[in-house]
Short mmCIF file of C-alpha atoms in Angstrom, two decimals:
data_model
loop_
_atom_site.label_atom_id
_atom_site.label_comp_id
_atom_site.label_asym_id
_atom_site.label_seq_id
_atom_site.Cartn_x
_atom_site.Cartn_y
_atom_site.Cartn_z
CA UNK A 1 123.00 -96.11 -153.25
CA UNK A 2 119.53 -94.64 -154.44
CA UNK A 3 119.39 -92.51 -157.31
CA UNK A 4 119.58 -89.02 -157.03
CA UNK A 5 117.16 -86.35 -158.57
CA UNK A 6 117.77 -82.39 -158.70
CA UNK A 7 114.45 -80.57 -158.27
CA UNK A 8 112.29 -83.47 -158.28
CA UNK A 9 113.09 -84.88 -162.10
CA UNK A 10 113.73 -87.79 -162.73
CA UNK A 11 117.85 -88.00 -163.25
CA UNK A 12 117.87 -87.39 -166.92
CA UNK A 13 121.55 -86.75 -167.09
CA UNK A 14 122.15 -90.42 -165.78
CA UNK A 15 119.79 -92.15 -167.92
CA UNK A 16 121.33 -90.16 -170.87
CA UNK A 17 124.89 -91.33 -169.56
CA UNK A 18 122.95 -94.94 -169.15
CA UNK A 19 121.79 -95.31 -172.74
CA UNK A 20 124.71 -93.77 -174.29
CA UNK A 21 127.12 -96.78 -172.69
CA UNK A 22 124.90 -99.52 -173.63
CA UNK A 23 124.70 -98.41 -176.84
CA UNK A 24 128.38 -98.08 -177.08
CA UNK A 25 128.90 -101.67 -175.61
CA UNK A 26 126.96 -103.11 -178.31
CA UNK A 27 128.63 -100.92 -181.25
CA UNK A 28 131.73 -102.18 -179.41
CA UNK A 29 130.85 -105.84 -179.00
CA UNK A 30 130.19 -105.97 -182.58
CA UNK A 31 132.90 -104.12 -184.41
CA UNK A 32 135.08 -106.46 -182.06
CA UNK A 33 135.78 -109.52 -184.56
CA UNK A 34 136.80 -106.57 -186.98
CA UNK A 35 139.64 -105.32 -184.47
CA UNK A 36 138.22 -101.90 -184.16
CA UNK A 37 136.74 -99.67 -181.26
CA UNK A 38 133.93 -97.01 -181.29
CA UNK A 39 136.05 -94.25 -181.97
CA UNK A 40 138.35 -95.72 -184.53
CA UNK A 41 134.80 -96.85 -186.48
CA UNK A 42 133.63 -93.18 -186.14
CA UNK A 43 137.21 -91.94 -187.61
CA UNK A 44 136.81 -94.65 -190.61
CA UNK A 45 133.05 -93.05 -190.75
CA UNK A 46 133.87 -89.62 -191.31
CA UNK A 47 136.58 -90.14 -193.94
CA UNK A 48 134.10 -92.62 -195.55
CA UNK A 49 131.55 -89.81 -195.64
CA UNK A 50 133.29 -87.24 -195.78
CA UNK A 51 136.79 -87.67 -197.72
CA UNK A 52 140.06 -86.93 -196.58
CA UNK A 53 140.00 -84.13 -193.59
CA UNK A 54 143.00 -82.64 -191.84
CA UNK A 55 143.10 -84.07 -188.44
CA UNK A 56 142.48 -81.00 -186.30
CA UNK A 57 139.29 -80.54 -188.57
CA UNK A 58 138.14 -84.15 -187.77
CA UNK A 59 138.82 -83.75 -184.10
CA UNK A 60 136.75 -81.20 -184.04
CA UNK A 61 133.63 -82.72 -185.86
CA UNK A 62 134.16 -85.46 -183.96
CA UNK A 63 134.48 -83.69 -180.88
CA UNK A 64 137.66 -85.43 -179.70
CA UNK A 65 140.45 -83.77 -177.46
CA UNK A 66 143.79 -83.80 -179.52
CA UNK A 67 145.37 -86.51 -177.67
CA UNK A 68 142.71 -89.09 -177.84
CA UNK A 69 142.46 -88.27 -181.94
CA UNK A 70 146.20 -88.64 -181.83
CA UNK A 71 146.22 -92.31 -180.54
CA UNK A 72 143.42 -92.85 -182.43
CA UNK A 73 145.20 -92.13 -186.00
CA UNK A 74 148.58 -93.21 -184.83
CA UNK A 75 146.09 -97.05 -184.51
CA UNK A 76 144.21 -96.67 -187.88
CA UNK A 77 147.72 -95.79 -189.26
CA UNK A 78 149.71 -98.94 -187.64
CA UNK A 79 146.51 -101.09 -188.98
CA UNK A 80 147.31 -99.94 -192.16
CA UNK A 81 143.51 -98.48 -192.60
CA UNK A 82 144.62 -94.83 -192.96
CA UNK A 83 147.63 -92.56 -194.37
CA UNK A 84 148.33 -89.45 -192.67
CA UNK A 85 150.01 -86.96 -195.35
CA UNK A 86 151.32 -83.14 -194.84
CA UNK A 87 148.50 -81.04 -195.94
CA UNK A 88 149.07 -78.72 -198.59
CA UNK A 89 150.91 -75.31 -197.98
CA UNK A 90 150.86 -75.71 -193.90
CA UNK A 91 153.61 -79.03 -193.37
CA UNK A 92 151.90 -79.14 -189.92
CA UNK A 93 148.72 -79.98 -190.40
CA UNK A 94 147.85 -83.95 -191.54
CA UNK A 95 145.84 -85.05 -193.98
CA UNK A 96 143.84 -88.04 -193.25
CA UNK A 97 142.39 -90.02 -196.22
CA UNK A 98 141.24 -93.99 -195.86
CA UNK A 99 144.02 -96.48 -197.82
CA UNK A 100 142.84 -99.10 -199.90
CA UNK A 101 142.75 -101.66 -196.79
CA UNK A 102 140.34 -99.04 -194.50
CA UNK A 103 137.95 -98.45 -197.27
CA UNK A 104 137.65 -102.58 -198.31
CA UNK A 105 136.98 -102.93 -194.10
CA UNK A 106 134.43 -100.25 -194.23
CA UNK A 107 133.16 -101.73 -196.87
CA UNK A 108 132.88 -105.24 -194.82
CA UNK A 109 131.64 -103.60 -192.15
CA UNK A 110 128.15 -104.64 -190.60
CA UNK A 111 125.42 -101.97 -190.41
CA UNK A 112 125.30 -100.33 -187.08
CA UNK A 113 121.73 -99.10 -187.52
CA UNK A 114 120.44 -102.25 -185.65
CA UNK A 115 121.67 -100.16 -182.73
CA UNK A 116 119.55 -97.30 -183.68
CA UNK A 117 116.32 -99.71 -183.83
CA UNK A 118 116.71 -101.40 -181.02
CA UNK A 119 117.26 -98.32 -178.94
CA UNK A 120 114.71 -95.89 -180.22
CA UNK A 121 112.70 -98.69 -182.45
CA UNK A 122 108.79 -98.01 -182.13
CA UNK A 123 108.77 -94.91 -179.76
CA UNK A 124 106.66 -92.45 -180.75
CA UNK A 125 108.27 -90.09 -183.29
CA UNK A 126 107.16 -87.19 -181.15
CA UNK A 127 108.60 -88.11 -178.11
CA UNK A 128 111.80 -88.67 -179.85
CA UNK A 129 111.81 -85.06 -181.01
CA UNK A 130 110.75 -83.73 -177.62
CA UNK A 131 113.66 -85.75 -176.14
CA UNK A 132 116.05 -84.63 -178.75
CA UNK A 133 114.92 -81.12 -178.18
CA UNK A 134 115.02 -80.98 -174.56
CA UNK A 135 119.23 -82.86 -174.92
CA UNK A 136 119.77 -79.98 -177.20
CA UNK A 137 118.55 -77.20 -175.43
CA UNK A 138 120.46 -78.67 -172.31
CA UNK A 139 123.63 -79.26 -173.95
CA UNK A 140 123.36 -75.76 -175.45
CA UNK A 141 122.74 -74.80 -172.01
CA UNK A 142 126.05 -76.55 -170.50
CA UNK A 143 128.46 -75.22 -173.30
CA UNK A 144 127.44 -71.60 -172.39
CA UNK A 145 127.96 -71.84 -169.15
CA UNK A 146 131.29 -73.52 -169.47
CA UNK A 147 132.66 -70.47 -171.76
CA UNK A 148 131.34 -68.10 -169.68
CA UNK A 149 134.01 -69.61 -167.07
#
């Protein structure tokens, strides 16, 4: 089946979609022989970074729906690479902070950024910034028209 193109450009959505899951299958393929997935290495990121979070606030820098972030912790947890505590006055809401265990395997972690390289390595800095600017604008674009629904 041929490609398809809206209003004579080039499908920018699917190459978008294209680079996005290669780059994801090589994060994947090498956090592998650590027992971890994309997501969980992004979760082990941001508390790395960023300290303990309550888990609603994580979801939503990470973007992730509730239930995916759920399964997620509920993994990290089991692995033993993060505690999930009440969080302060509100017993509903759970802290997340990395254990001694997730922040040695962060630690041991390779660098990802040979993803980065390889991806975007030697392309013109201002065609990076064009691209980046045109993905925000259109992203901007979608998540306005999806409230407006």
């Amino acid at each position: 089946m041929p490609e398809r193109s809206d209003a004579g450009h080039p499908a920018v959505g699917a190459w978008t979609k294209r680079c996005y899951f290669a780059g994801r299958a090589l994060m994947d393929a090498t956090l592998r022989p650590y027992d971890l997935g994309s997501t969980q290495w992004y979760v082990l990121w941001h508390l790395a970074n960023f300290g303990p979070t309550v888990q609603r606030d994580l979801g939503r820098a990470l973007e992730l729906e509730r239930a995916t972030l759920s399964g997620i912790v509920t993994t990290l947890v089991r692995k033993s690479l993060v505690e999930q505590t009440s969080s302060g006055d509100d017993q509903r809401q759970r802290l997340l902070t990395l254990t001694i265990a997730g922040e040695t395997l962060w630690r041991d972690l390779p660098d990802l950024s040979f993803i980065h390289d390889a991806a975007f390595g030697g392309i013109d800095e201002a065609d990076l910034a064009t691209t980046v600017r045109v993905l925000q604008l259109a992203t901007e674009r979608l998540q306005n028209l999806l409230r407006k629904e």
